[in-house]
XYZ file of C-alpha atoms in Angstrom:
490
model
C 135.737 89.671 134.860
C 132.997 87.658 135.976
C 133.977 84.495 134.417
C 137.447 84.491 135.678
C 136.102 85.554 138.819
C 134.079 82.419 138.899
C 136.780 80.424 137.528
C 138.892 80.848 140.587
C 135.600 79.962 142.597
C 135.922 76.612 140.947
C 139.538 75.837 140.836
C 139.822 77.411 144.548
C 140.727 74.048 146.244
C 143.493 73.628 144.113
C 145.170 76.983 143.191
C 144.007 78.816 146.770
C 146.768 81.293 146.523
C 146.214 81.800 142.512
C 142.303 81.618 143.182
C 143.108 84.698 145.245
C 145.467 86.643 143.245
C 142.674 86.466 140.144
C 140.011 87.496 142.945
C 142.306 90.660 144.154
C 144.490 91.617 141.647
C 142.708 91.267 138.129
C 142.035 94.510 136.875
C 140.482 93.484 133.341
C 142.832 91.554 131.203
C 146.094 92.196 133.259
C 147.184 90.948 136.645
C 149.683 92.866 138.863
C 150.777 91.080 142.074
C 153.930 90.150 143.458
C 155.317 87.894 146.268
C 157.461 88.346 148.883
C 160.634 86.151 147.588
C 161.422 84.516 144.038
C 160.902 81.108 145.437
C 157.218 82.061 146.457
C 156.671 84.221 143.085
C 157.850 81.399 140.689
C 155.162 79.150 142.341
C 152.409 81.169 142.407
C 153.588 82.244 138.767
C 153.031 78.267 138.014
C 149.788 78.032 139.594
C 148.454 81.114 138.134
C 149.601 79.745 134.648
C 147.607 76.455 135.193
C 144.521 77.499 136.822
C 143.614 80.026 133.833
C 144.445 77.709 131.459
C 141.950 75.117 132.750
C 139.698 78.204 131.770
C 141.536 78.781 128.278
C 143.347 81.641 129.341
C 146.852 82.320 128.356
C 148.849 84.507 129.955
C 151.533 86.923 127.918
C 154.242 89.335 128.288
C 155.427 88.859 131.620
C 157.649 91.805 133.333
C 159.005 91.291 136.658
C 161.559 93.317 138.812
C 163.716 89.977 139.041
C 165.231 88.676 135.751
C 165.260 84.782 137.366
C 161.844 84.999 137.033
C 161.708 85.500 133.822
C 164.468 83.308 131.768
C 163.472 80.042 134.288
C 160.550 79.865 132.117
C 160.724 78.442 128.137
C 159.833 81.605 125.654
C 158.576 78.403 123.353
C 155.257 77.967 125.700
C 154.911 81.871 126.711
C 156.027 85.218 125.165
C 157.482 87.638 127.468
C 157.982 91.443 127.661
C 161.676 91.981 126.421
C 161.851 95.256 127.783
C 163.081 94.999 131.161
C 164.828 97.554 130.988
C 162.835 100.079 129.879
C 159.832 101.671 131.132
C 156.611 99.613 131.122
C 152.650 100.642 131.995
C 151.166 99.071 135.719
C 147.728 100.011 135.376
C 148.452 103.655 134.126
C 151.555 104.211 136.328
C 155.105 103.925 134.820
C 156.749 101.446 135.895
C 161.318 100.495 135.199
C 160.998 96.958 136.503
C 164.838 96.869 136.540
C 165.646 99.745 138.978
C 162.095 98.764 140.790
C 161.336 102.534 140.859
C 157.666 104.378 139.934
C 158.278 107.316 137.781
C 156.639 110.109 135.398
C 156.653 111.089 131.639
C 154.846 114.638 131.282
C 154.090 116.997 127.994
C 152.394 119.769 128.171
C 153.269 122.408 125.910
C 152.243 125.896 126.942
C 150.075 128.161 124.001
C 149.467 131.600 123.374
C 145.624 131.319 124.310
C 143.755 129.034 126.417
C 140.411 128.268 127.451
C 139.195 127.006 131.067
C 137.818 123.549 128.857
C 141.785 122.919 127.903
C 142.845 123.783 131.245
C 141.052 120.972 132.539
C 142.089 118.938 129.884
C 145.931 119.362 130.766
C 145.432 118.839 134.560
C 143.573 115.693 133.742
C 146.847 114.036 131.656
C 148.540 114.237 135.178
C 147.783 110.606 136.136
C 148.595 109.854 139.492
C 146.261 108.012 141.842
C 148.532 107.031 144.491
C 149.356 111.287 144.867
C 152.872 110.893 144.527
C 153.778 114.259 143.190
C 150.187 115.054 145.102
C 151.525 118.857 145.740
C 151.636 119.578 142.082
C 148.571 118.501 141.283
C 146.901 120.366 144.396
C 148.780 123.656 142.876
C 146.664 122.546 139.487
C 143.420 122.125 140.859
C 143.663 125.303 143.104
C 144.207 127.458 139.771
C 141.317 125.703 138.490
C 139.306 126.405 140.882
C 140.482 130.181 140.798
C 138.937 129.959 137.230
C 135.764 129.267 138.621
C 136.266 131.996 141.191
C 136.647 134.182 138.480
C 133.545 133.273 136.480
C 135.707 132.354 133.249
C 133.124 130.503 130.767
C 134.517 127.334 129.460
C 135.220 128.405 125.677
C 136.793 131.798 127.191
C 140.047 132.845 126.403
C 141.890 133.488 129.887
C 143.462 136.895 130.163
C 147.314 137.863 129.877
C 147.884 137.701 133.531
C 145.930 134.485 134.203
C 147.761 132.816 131.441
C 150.825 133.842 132.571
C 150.536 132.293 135.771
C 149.738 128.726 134.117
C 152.730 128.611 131.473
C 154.662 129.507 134.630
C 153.411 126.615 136.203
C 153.678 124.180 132.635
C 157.538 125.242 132.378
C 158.523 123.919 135.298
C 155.934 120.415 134.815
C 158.807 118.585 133.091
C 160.351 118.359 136.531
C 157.865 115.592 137.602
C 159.871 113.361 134.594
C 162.504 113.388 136.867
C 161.386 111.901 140.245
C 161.806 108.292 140.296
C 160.251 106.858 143.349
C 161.158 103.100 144.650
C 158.017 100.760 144.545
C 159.098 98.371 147.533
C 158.182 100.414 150.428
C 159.629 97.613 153.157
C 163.175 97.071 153.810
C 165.688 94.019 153.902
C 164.976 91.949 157.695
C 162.030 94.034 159.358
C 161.036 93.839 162.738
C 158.763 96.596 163.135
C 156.281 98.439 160.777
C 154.722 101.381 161.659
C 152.142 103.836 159.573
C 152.440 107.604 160.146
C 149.902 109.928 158.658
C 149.650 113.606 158.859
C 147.246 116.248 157.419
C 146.949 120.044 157.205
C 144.999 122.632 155.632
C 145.107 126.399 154.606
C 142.673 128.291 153.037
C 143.484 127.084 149.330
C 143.090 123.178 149.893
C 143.708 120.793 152.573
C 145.351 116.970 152.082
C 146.660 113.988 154.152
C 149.931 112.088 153.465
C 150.748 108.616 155.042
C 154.509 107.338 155.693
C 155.314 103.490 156.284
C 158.178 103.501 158.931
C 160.226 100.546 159.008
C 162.446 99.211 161.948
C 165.237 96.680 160.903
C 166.835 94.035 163.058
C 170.099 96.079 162.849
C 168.142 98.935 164.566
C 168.215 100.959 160.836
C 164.900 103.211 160.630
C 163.554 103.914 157.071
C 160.525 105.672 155.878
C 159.351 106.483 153.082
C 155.882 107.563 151.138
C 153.061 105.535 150.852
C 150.424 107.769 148.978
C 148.423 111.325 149.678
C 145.106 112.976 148.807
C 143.756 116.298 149.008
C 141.189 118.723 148.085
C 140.953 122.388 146.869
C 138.834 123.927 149.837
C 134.888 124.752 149.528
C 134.534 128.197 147.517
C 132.240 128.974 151.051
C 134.858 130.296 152.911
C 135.011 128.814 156.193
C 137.183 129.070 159.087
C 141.173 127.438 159.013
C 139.902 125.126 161.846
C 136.729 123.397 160.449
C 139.452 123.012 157.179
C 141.477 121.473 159.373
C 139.109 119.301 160.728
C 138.036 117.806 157.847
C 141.611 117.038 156.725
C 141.647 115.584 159.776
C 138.538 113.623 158.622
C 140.689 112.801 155.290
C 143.299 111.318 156.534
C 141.166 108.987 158.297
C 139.451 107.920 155.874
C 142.374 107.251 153.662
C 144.081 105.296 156.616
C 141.165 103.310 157.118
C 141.367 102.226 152.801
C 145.113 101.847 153.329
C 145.758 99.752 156.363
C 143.330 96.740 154.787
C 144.807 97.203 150.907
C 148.803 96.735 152.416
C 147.320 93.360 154.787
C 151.159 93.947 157.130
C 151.796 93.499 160.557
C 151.385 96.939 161.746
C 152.788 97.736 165.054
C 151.951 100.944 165.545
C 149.809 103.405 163.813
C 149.515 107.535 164.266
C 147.801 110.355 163.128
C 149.402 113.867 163.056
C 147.510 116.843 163.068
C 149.353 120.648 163.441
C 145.681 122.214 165.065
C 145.681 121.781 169.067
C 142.024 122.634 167.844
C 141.255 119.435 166.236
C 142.764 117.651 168.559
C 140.754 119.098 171.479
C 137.656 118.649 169.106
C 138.531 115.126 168.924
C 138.476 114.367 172.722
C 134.987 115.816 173.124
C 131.686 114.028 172.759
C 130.506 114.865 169.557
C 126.740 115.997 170.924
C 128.900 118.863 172.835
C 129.561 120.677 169.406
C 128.116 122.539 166.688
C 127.035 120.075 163.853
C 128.933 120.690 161.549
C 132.435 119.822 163.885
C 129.852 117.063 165.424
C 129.288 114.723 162.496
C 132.930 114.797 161.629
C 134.635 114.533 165.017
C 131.750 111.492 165.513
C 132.957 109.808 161.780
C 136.957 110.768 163.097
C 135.983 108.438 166.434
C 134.591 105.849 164.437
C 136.747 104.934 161.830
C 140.292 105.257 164.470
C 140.999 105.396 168.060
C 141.981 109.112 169.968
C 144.781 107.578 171.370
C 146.301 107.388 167.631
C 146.129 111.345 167.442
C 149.504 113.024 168.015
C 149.948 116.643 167.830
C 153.198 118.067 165.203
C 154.518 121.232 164.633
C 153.733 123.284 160.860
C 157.101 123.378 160.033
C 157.512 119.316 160.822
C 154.615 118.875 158.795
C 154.646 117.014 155.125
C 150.875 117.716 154.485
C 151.359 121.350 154.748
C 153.295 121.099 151.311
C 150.090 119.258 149.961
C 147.419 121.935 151.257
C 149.429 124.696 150.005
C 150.957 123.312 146.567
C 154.710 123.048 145.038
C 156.120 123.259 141.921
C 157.379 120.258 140.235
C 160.971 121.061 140.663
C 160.722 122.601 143.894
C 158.685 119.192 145.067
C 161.538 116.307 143.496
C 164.598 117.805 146.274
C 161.877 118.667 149.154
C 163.128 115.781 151.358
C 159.965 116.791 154.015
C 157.395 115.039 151.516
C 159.466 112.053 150.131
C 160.797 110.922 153.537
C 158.538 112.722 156.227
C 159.840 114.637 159.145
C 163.151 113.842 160.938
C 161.615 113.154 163.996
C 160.431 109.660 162.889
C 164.158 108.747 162.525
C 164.415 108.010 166.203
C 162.098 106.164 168.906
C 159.004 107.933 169.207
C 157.823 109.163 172.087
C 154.224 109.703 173.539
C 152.805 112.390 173.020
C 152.359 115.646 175.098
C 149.028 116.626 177.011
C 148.007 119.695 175.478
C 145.016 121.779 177.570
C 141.854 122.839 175.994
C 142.402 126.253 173.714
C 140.201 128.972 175.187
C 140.369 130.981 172.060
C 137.225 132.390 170.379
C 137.448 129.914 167.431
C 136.937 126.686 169.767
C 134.679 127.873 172.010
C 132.500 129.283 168.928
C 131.963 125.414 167.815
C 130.279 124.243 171.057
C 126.829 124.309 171.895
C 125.632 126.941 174.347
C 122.695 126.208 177.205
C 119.601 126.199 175.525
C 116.572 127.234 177.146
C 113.267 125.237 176.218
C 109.481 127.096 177.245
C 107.410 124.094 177.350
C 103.459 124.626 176.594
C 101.721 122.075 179.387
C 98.357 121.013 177.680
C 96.384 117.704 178.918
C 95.193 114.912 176.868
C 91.836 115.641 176.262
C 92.994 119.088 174.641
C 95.832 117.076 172.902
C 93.105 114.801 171.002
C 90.610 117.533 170.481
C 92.828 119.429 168.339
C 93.993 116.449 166.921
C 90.100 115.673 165.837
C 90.151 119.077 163.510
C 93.145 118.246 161.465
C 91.569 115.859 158.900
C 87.880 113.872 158.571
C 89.859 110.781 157.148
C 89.638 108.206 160.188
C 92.830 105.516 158.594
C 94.722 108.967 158.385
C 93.514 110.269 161.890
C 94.692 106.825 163.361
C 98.069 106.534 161.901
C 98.716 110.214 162.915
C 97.744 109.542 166.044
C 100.115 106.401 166.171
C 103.516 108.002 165.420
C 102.619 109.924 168.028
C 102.538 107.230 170.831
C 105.472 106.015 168.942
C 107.106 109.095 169.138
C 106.734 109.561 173.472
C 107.606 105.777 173.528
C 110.705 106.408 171.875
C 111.506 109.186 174.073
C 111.210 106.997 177.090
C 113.070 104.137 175.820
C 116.775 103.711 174.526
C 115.972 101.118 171.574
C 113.855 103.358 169.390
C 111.287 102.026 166.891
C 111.541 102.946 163.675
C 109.843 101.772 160.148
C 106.181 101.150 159.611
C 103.676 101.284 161.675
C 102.757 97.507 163.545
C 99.070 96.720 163.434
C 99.323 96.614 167.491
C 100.289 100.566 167.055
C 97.302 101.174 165.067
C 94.953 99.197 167.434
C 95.834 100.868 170.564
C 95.625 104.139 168.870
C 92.068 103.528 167.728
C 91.507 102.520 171.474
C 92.989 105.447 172.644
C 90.935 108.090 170.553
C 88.008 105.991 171.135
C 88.646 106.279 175.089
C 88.116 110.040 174.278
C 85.311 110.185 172.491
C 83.473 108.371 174.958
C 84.795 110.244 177.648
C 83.497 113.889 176.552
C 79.743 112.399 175.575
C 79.241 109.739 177.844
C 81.210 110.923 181.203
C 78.727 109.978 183.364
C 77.871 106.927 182.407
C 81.765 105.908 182.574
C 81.941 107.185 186.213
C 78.466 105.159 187.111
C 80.181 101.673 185.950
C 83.565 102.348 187.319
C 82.288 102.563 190.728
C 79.919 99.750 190.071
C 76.972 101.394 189.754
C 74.005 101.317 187.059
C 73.422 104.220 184.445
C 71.221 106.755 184.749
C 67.628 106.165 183.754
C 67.882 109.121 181.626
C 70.879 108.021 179.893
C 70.458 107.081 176.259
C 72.536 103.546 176.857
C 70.186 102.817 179.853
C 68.175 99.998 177.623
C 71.147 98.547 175.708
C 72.856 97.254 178.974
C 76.123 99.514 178.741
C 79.490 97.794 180.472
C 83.492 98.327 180.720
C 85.422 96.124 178.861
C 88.781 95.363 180.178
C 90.264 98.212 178.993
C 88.306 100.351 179.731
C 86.202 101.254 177.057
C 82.435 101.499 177.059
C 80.529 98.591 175.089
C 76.786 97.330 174.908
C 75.132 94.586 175.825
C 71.659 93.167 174.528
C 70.289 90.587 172.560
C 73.352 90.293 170.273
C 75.225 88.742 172.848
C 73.690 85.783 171.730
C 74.493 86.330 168.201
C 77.346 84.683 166.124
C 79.542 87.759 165.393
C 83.266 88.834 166.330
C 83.198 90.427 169.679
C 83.801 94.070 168.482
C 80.293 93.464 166.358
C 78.408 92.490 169.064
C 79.459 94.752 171.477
């Protein structure tokens, strides 16, 4: 990977389009890309050929949704893939370049006896990163996770009943081999491109589904799926709302990986949630709530705008198939997940105003008043007690130092952070200093500040005491004179 990668560095100027293909689309000795019309994919086709052979690459077995593509080009100088019309692997996903269509082949067999280890090992064969047939595989890893809910050891033998409920859900698996799904999302003259995604949760799993809506010049409206995720919820049990939230929190995230990864002209993008909760959650400052809600309403804000947020009804709602599982056949004629809710069908509207929920559930999440008892001490008593923690001075000093920085950082909006500076550490050593001297020599300090001499019967009487400018009490005498740093003679 790294040499091709560098490859297209070099060749850059003069294959920019196939210097970026190799860059994007390389995924370790095959390529999958496209184009959006056979004039533009035979060319970059050419100039893909080219650059990696300046490398000594060769490129084989070509398979393309658009025979032209292939017979244009001599089988003497490259062999192709004769099987266009069967089924062909894209980087794990089956692929009938023909028809243009993504589709499935499952076999699982269901046994007699089965242990938690080969339960695993069955869910794992259902490949399907874009989450397609996402409910199914949410039904497979919530009865996995009721395994673990049920303490099963991983060489156990899963009771009658438990089994049961698995073959139940392996006989009707073959249904997935059935669903053909078209891999061009767009349609034919688009003028406007909208994404749609929508999330839900129950108490089982949660999950987010996006839908591209497309807009033709005709006025025809299309939509179909894009791709879905979900998760089996925490084995904590907490309440529908926070599960809601963070499939709210899901869905962003995924939209935020999507958007980039498609590079279209997006017109319009929205983000459907079923909890008036969330959504009020969402229009709150995030330092108003409970952390928990806080740190994911504050990542929510950050990765999309609260204008995007719309508010749909359960039974409108795709994701609510994903959080609560389907069967394979019951999934392939549910027309909710493969083309979204009817309402996208016509113009959109903007969305209602919906008023805070007073329930007990919201108002649990925000903070309450807090009441803070503050223990006034003064400086002197502040240092003193500082004095008896430890008899190392470097350690004394740096304590003493976060400390300043701490107050500083309180009064300031740009906190400092990181080590220590060695001005910290100086005015630190000052400041305890400043102390010292003031409990043992108080009234020699007062004497020079109002410009008087010390005491005769102050110890510091013959060394010639003074204030330097900041304050702090130095001597004078003979060394004045001598060739030393100013902290040495003084």
């Amino acid at each position: 990977m790294r040499v091709l990668k560098a490859l297209a560095d070099a060749e850059h100027q003069d294959f920019p389009e196939a210097a970026k293909i190799i860059s994007r689309d390389m995924y370790m000795d095959d390529i999958l890309s496209g184009a959006a019309s056979l004039t533009s994919a035979k060319s970059l086709q050419a100039d893909l050929s080219k650059l990696l052979r300046r490398g000594g690459f060769e490129l084989h077995k070509w398979v393309s949704n658009h025979p032209a593509l292939l017979n244009d080009i001599s089988t003497s100088e490259y062999s192709f893939e004769d099987t266009q019309s069967n089924t062909v692997k894209a980087l794990g996903m089956l692929w009938k370049p023909q028809p243009d269509q993504l589709t499935f082949k499952v076999s699982v067999k269901k046994k007699d006896s089965l242990t938690k280890r080969e339960v695993l090992s069955q869910i794992a064969r259902l490949y399907d990163p874009l989450g397609i047939i996402g409910p199914v595989i949410a039904k497979a890893k919530i009865f996995m996770q009721s395994l673990w809910l049920q303490k099963f050891d991983w060489n156990d033998n899963l009771p009658t009943k438990v089994l049961q409920v698995w073959n139940d859900f392996l006989v009707k698996l073959p249904g997935v081999n059935e669903i053909n799904v078209p891999r061009y999302i767009l349609s034919e003259d688009v003028t406007k491109i909208e994404l749609h995604g929508f999330s839900d949760a129950s108490e089982r799993a949660y999950g987010a589904v996006i839908y591209i809506r497309c807009v033709t010049h005709s006025g025809l409206i299309q939509t179909k799926l894009v791709c879905s995720k979900s998760r089996v919820s925490p084995l904590k049990p907490i309440t529908v709302p926070r599960l809601e939230l963070s499939a709210a929190l899901l869905l962003a995230r995924l939209m935020h990986k999507i958007v980039p990864v498609l590079d279209l002209p997006l017109d319009k993008i929205c983000l459907w949630t079923d909890s008036k909760i969330v959504l009020s959650w969402l229009n709150m400052q995030p330092h108003m709530l409970k952390t928990f809600v806080s740190n994911r309403v504050a990542k929510i804000q950050s990765l999309c705008s609260n204008s995007q947020w719309r508010h749909v009804s359960s039974k409108c709602n795709p994701a609510d198939v994903l959080s609560r599982g389907a069967d394979a056949k019951d999934l392939r004629d549910n027309d909710l997940w493969w083309q979204g809710p009817e309402f996208l069908l016509p113009d959109i509207t903007d969305p209602e105003e919906y008023p805070c929920p007073k329930d007990k559930t919201f108002e649990q999440e925000l903070k309450g008043n807090v009441t803070v008892s503050c223990a006034v001490t003064n400086e002197s008593d502040f240092l003193d007690k500082l004095l008896n923690l430890t008899n190392n001075y470097s350690k004394l000093i740096k304590i003493l130092s976060f400390c300043c920085r701490f107050l500083k950082n309180c009064l300031h909006k740009n906190a400092k952070t990181g080590f220590l500076t060695a001005a910290e550490l100086d005015n630190a050593e000052q400041l305890l200093i400043k102390q010292v001297q003031s409990t043992t020599f108080a009234k020699e300090i007062t004497a020079l500040q109002d410009g008087k001499s010390v005491p005769v019967s102050s110890k510091l009487k013959s060394l010639d005491p003074f204030l330097d400018s900041n304050s702090i009490l130095r001597v004078g005498g003979r060394l004045k004179n001598a060739n030393l740093e100013y902290d040495a003679k003084h």
